Tab-separated table of C-alpha atoms and ligand atoms in Angstrom:
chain	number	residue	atom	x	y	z
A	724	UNK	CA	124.093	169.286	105.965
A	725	UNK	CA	120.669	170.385	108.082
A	726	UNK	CA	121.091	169.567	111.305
A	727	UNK	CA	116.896	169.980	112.446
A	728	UNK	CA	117.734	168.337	115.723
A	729	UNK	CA	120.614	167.631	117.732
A	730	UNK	CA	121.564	167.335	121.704
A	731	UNK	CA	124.158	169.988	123.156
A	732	UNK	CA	125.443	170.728	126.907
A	733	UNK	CA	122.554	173.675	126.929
A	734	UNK	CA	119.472	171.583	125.502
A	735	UNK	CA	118.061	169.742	122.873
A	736	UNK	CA	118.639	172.321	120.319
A	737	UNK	CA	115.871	172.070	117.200
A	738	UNK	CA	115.235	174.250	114.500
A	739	UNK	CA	111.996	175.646	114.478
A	740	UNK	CA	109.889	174.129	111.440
A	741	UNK	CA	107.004	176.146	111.587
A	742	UNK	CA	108.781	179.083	110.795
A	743	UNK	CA	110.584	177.599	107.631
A	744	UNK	CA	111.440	179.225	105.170
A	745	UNK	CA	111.175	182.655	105.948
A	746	UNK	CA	113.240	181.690	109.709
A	747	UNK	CA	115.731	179.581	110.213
A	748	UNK	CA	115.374	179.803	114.176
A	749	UNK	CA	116.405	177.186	116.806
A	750	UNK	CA	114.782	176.349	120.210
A	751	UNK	CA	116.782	174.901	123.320
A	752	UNK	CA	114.563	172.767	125.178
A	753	UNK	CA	116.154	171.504	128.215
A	754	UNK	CA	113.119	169.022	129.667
A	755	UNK	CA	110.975	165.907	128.542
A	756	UNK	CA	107.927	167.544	128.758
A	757	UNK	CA	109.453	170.805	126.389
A	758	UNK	CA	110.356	167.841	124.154
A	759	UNK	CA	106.727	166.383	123.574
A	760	UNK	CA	105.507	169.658	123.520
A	761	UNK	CA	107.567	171.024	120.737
A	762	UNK	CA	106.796	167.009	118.730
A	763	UNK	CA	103.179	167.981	119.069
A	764	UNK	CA	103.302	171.684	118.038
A	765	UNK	CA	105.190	170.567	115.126
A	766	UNK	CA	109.010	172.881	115.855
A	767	UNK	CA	110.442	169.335	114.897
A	768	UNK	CA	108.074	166.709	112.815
A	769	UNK	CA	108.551	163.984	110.530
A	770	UNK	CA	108.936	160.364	112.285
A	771	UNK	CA	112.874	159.805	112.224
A	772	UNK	CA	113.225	162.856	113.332
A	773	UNK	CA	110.827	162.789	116.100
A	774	UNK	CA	112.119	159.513	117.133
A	775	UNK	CA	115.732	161.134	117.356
A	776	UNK	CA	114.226	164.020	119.411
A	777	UNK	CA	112.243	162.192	121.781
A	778	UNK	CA	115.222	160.285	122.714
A	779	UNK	CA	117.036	163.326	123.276
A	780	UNK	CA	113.953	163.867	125.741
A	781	UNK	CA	114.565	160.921	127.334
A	782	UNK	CA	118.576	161.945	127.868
A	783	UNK	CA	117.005	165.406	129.072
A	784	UNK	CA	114.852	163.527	131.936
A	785	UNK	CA	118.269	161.408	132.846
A	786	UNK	CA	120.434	164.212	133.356
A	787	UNK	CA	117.524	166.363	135.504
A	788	UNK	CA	117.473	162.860	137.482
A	789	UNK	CA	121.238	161.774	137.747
A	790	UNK	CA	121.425	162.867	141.253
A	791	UNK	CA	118.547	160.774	142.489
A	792	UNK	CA	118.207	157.125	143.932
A	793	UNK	CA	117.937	153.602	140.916
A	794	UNK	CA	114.538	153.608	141.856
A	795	UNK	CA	113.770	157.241	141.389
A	796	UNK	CA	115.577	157.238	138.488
A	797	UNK	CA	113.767	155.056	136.692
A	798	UNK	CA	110.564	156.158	137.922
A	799	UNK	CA	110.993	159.889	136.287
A	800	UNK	CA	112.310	157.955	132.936
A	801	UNK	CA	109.054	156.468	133.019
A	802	UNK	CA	107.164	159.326	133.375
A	803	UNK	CA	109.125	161.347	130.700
A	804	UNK	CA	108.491	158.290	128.474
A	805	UNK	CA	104.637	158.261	129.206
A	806	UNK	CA	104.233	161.807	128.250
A	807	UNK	CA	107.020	161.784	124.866
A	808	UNK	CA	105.123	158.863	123.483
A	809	UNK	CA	101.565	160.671	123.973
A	810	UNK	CA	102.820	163.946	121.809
A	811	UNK	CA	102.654	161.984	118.113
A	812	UNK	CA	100.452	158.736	118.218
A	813	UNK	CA	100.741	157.628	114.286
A	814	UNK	CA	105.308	157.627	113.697
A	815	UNK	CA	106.119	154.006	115.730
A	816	UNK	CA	109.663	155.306	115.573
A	817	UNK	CA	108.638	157.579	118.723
A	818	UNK	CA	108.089	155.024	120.849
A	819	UNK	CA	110.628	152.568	119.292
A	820	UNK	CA	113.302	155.230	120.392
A	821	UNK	CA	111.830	156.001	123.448
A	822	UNK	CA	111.541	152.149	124.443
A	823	UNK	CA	115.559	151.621	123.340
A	824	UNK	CA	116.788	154.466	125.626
A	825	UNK	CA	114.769	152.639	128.338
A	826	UNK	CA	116.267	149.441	127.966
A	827	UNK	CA	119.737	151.128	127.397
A	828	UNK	CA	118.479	152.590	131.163
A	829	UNK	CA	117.663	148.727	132.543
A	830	UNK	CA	120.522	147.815	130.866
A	831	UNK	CA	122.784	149.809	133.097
A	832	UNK	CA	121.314	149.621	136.447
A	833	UNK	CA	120.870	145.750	135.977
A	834	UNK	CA	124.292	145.999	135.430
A	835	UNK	CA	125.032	147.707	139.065
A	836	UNK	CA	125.766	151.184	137.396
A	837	UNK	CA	124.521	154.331	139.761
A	838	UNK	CA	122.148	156.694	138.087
A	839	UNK	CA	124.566	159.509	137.161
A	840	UNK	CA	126.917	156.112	134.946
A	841	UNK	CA	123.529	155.520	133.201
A	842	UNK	CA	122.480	158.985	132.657
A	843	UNK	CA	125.691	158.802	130.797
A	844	UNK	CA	124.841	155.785	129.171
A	845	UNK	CA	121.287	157.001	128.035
A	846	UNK	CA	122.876	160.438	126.710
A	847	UNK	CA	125.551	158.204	124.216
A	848	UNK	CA	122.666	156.304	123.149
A	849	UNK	CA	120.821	159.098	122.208
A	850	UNK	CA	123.858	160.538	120.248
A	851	UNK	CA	124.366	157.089	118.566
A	852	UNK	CA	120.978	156.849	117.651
A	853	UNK	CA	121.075	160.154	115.344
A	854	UNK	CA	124.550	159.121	114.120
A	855	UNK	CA	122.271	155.587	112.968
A	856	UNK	CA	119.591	157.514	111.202
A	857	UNK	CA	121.972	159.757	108.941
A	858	UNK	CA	124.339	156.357	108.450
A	859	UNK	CA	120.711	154.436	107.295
A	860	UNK	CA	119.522	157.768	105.232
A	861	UNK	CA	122.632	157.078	103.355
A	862	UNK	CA	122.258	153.625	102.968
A	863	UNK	CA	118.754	154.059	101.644
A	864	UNK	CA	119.745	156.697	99.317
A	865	UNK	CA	122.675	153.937	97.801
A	866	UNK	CA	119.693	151.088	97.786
A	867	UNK	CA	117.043	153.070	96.146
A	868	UNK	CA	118.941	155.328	93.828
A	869	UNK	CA	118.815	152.351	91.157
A	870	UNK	CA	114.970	152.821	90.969
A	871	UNK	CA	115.426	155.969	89.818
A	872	UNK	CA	116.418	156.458	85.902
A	873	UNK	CA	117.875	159.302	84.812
A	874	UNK	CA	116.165	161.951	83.615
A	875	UNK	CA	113.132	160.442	86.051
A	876	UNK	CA	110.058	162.836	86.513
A	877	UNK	CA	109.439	162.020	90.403
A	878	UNK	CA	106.399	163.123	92.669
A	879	UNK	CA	107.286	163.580	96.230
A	880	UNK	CA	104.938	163.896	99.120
A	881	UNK	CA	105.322	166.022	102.290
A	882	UNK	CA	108.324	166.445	103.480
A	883	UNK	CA	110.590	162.845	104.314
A	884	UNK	CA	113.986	165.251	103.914
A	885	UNK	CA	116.769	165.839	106.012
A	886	UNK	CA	114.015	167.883	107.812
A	887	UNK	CA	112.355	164.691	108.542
A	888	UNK	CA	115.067	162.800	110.254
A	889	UNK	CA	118.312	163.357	112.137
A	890	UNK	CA	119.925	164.604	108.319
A	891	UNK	CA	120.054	163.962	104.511
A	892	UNK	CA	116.692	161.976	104.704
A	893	UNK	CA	114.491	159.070	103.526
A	894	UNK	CA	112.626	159.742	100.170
A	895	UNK	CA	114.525	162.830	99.571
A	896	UNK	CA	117.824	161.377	100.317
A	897	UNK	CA	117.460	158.936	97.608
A	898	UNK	CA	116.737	162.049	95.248
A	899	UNK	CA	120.079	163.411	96.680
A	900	UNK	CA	121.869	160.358	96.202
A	901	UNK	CA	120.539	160.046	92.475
A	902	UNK	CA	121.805	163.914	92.273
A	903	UNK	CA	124.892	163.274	93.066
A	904	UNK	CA	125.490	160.361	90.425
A	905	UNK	CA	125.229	162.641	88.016
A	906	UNK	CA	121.143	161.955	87.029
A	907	UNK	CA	119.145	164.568	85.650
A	908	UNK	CA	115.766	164.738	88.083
A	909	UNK	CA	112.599	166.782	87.951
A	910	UNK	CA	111.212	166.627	91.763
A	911	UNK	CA	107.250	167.302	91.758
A	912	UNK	CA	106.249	168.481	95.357
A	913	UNK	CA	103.273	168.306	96.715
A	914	UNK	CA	102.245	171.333	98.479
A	915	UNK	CA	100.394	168.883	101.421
A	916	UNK	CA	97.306	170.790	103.162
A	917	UNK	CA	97.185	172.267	105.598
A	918	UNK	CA	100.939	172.478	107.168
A	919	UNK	CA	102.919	172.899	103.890
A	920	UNK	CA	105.216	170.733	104.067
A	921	UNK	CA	105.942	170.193	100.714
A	922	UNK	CA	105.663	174.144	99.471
A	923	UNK	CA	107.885	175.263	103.080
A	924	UNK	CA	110.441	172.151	103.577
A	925	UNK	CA	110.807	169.840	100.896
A	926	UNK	CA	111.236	173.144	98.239
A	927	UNK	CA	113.405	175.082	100.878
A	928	UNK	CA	116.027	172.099	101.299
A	929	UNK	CA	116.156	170.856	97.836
A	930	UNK	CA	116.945	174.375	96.495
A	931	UNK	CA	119.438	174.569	99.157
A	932	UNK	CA	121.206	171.280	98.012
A	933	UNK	CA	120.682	172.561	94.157
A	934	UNK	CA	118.113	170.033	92.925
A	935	UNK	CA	114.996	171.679	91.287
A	936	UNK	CA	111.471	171.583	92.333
A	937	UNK	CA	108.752	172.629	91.006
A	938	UNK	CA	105.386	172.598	92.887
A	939	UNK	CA	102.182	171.690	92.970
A	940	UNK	CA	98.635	171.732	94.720
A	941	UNK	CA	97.783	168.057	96.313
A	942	UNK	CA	94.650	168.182	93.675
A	943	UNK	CA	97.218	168.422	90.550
A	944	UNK	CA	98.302	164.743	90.943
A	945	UNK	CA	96.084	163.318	88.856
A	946	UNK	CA	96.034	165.643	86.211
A	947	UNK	CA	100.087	165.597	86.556
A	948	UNK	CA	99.989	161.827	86.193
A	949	UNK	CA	97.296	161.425	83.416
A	950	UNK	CA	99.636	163.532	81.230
A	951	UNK	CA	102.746	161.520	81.358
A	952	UNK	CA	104.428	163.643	83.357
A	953	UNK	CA	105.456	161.196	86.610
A	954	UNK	CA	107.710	158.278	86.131
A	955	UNK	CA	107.415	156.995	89.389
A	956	UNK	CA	106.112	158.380	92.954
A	957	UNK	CA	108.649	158.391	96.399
A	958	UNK	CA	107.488	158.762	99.886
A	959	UNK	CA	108.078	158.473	103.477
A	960	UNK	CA	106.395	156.132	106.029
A	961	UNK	CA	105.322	157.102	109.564
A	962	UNK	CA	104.399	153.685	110.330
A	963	UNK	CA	104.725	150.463	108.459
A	964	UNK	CA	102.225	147.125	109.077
A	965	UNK	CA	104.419	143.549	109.325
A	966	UNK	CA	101.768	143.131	106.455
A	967	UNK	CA	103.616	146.010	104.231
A	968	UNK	CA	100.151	148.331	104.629
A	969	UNK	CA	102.249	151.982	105.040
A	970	UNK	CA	100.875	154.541	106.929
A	971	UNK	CA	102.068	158.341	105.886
A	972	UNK	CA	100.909	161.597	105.747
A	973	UNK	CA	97.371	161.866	104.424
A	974	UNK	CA	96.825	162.043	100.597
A	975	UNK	CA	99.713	159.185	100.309
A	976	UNK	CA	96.704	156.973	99.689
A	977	UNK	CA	95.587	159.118	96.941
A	978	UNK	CA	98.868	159.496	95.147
A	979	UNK	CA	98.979	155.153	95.316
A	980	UNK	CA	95.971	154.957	93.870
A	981	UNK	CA	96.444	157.800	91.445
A	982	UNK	CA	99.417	155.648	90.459
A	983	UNK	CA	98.522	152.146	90.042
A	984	UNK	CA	96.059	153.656	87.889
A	985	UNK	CA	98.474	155.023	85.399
A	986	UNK	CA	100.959	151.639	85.788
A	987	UNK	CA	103.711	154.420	87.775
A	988	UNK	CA	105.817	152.442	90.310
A	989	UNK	CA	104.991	154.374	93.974
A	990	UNK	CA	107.665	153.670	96.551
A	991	UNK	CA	108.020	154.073	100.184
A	992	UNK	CA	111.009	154.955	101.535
A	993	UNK	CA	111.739	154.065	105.028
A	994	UNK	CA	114.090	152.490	108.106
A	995	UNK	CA	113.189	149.568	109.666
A	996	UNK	CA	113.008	151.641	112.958
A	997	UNK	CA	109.657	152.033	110.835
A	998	UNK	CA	108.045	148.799	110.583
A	999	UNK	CA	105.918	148.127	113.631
A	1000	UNK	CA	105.562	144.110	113.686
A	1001	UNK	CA	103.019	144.610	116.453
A	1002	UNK	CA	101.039	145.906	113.789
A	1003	UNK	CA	99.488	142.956	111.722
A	1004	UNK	CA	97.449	145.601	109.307
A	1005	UNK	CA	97.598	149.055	108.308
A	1006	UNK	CA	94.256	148.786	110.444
A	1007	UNK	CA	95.857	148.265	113.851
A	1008	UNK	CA	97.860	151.686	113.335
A	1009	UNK	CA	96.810	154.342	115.395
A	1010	UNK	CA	96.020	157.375	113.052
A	1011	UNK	CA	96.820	161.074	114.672
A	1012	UNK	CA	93.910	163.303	114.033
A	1013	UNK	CA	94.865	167.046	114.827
A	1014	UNK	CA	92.877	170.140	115.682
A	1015	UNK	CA	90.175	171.176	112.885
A	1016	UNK	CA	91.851	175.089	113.287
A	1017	UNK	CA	94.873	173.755	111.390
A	1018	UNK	CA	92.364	173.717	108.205
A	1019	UNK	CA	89.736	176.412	109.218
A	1020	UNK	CA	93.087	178.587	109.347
A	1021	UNK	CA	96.092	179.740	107.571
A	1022	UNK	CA	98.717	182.206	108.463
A	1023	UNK	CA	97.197	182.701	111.864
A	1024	UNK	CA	93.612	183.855	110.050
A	1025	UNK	CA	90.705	182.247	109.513
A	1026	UNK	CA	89.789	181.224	106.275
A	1027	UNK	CA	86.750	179.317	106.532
A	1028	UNK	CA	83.369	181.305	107.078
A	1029	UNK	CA	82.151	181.294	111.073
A	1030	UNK	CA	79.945	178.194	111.739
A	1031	UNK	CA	82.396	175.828	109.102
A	1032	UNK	CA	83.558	172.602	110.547
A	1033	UNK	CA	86.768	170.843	109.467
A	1034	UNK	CA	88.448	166.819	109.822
A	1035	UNK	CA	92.359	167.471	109.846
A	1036	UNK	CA	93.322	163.300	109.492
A	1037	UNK	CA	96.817	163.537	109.516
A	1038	UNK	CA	97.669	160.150	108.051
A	1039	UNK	CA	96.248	157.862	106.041
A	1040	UNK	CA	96.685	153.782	105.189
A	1041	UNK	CA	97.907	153.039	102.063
A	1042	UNK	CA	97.463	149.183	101.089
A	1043	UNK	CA	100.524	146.821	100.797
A	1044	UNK	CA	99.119	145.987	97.086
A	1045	UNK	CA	99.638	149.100	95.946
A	1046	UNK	CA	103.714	149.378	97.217
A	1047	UNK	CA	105.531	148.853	94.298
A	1048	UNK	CA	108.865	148.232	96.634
A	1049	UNK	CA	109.879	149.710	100.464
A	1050	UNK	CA	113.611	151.231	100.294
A	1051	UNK	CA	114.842	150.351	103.691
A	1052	UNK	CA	118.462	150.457	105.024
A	1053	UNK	CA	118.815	146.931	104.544
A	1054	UNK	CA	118.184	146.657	100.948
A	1055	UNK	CA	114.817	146.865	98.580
A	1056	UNK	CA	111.911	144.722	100.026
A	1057	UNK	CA	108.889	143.535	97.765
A	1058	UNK	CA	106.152	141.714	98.387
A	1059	UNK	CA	105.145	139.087	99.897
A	1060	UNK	CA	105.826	141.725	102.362
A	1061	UNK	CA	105.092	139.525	106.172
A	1062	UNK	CA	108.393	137.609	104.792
A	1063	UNK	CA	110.493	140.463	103.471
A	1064	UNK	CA	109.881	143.172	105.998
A	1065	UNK	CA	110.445	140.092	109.061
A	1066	UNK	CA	113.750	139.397	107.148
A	1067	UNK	CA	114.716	143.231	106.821
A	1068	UNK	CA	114.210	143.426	110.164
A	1069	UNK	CA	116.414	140.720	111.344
A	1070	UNK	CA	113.335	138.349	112.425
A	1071	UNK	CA	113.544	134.164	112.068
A	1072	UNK	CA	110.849	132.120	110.437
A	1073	UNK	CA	109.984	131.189	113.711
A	1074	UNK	CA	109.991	134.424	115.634
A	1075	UNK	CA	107.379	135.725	112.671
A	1076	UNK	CA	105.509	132.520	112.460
A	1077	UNK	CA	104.926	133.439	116.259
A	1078	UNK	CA	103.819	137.001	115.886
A	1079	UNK	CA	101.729	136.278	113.289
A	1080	UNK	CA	99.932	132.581	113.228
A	1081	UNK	CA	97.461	133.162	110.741
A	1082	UNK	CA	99.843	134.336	107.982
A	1083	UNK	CA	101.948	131.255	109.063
A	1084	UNK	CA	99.082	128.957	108.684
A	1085	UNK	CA	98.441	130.496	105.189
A	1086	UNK	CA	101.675	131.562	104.140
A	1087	UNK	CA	100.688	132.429	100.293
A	1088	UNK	CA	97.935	134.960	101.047
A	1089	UNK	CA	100.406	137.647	100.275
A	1090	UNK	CA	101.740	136.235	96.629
A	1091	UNK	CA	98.732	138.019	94.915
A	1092	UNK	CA	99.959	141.314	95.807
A	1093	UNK	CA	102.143	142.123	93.416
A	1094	UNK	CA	104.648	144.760	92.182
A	1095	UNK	CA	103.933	146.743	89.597
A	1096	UNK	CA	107.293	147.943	88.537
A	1097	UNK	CA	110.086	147.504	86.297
A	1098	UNK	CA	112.598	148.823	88.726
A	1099	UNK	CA	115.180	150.616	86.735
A	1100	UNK	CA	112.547	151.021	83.944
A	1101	UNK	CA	110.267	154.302	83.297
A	1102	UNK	CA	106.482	153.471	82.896
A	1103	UNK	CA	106.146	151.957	79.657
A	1104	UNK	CA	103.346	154.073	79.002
A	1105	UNK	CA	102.003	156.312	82.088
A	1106	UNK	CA	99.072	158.095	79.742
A	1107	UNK	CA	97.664	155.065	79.511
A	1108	UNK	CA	94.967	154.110	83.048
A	1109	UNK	CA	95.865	150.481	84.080
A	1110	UNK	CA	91.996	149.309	83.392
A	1111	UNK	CA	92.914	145.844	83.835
A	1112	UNK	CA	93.591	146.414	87.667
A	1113	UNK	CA	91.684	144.553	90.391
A	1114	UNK	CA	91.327	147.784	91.904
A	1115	UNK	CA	88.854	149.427	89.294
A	1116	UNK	CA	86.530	146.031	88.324
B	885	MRU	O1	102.993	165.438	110.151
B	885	MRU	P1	104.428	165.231	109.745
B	885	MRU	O2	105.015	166.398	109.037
B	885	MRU	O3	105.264	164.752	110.903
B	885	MRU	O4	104.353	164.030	108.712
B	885	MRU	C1	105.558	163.571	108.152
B	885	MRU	C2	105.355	162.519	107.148
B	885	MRU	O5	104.263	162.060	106.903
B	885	MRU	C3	106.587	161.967	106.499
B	885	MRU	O6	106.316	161.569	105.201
B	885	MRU	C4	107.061	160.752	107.313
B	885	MRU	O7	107.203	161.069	108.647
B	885	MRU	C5	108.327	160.204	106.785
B	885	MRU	S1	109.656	161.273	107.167
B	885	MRU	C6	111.106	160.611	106.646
């Protein structure tokens, strides 16, 4: 299995995604700040993962501080958190990692621990916490390998592979747990503009585990779909709204859209380390916009004539109503999504009806977003443009 990030005696030891697939290099990084620097230049990307890895930062700042006072201790955790969370604003599993190796932290010094016990404590966590996202890959892989029929033609986005997380993977670890029942796939990639995630990582691991991929240019979906030739579309999530609104790397939006149109089920795949119940919207989630060079350039060389601006949005929304079904570790959730996702994620009645009043004062404003998929079933007839959707009148 890839291993794209894991903590050792020397370091947090990554391997070095920008250089995929021609390298397969790995970086020790042995402080906090190395950490966030190598989340925002992209060695180690995709939000499990970087949730994995920023814990592993927080570990780092623990052990350089073991030797210092409580209070000092928890002061440089801070600061290590402060600058980790900063590197990646869109993936909520950053700071949902970073904030559970911090209470791990309180935890133990409430408890009367010195700082070296609960730099221990904090490094185990961190180690547990990449053991939990392979053991919920897994999980999701067994959950949403029943929406995939054999013989399925399925469009992938980006990269949400073993890449992506601490091993095996979200979207692409149902594919591999549909490959290894025995069903016949053909994986569409997207080649995702500008950082290739789709033509570098998704093609390089799924060769690698023997499933075939064939790719294409983020401007072939449509055509792709409009031909019959996508049963149903599988992505990642950075960051999931209590509302179900998914936000994922930009042109997810598209390929919903793209998909609803032709009646083909689109499905997120995701942990509920994911779902941000803070977040009432897809609105209220912070969207990463990067540096316009990643678009002007490629390979190191510019590509855009001299006096060219670019936008590189990173992520974009894509509306609950258009999520045929989120593949979480705890099962498939469909809409009404405020209810589903708040029960995935272990949330009363009460405790949601407290987060969010409004939907609890109007509890059936989610019923008219509907599915749009026979689960197990291919799209009766994907040629055909669903013209009686709200979304085109
Ligand atoms: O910019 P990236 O490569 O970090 O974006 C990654 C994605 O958008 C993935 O689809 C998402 O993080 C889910 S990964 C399991």
């Amino acid at each position: 299995m890839i291993v794209p990030v894991r903590l050792e005696h020397e370091g947090l030891v990554l391997l070095d995604q920008r250089l995929l697939p021609q390298e397969e290099t790995y970086l020790t990084i042995v402080t906090a700040a190395g950490v966030a620097d190598a989340i925002r230049d992209m060695v180690v990307r995709g939000a499990p993962a970087i949730g994995v890895a920023a814990a592993a930062g927080i570990a780092l700042a623990a052990r350089g501080a073991r030797d210092e006072s409580a209070e000092l201790f928890r002061t440089l955790l801070d600061d290590a958190a402060d600058v980790l969370i900063a590197a990646r604003p869109t993936a909520i599993n950053l700071a949902w990692a970073v904030q559970k190796m911090l209470d791990i932290a309180d935890a133990s010094l409430a408890g009367g621990a010195s700082s070296a016990e609960t730099a221990d404590a904090v490094e185990q966590a961190a180690h547990a916490l990449r053991e939990e996202d392979v053991a919920s890959n897994r999980l999701m892989g067994q959950h949403g390998s029943v929406l995939v029929p054999d013989g399925a033609n399925v469009l992938v986005h980006c990269n949400a592979g073993a890449l992506a997380t601490a091993g095996y993977g979200t979207a692409l670890g149902i594919l591999r747990a549909a490959h290894a029942e025995g069903k016949k796939l053909s994986v569409y990639a997207t080649e995702t503009r500008p950082y290739l995630q789709g033509t570098r990582l998704t093609a390089w691991e799924l060769i690698r585990d023997g499933i075939g991929v064939t790719l294409i240019t983020d401007g072939m979906a449509g055509a792709l779909m409009s031909r019959g030739d996508v049963d149903l579309v599988l992505v990642g999530a950075d960051r999931i709204a209590a509302n179900g609104d998914v936000a994922n790397k930009v042109g997810t939006y598209t390929l919903a859209v793209l998909a609803r149109r032709h009646g083909i089920p689109f499905y997120v795949a995701a942990p509920t380390s994911t779902v941000d119940p803070e977040c009432s919207d897809g609105a209220a989630i912070p969207i990463e916009e990067r540096h316009e060079d990643e678009v002007l350039h490629f390979l190191g060389q510019r590509i855009a004539p001299e006096g060219a601006g670019a936008r590189h949005i990173a992520f974009d929304v894509t509306p609950a109503s258009l999520v045929s079904a989120i593949i979480t570790e705890q099962g498939i959730v469909r809409a009404p999504y405020e209810r589903s996702l708040a029960s995935a994620l272990g949330m009363t009645e009460a405790e949601e009806d407290e987060a969010h009043p409004s939907d609890a004062a109007e509890p059936a404003e989610a019923a008219h977003e509907t599915p749009v998929d026979p689960p197990t079933e291919k799209a009766a007839s994907p040629t055909e443009p669903d013209d009686g959707d709200e979304l085109f009148h």
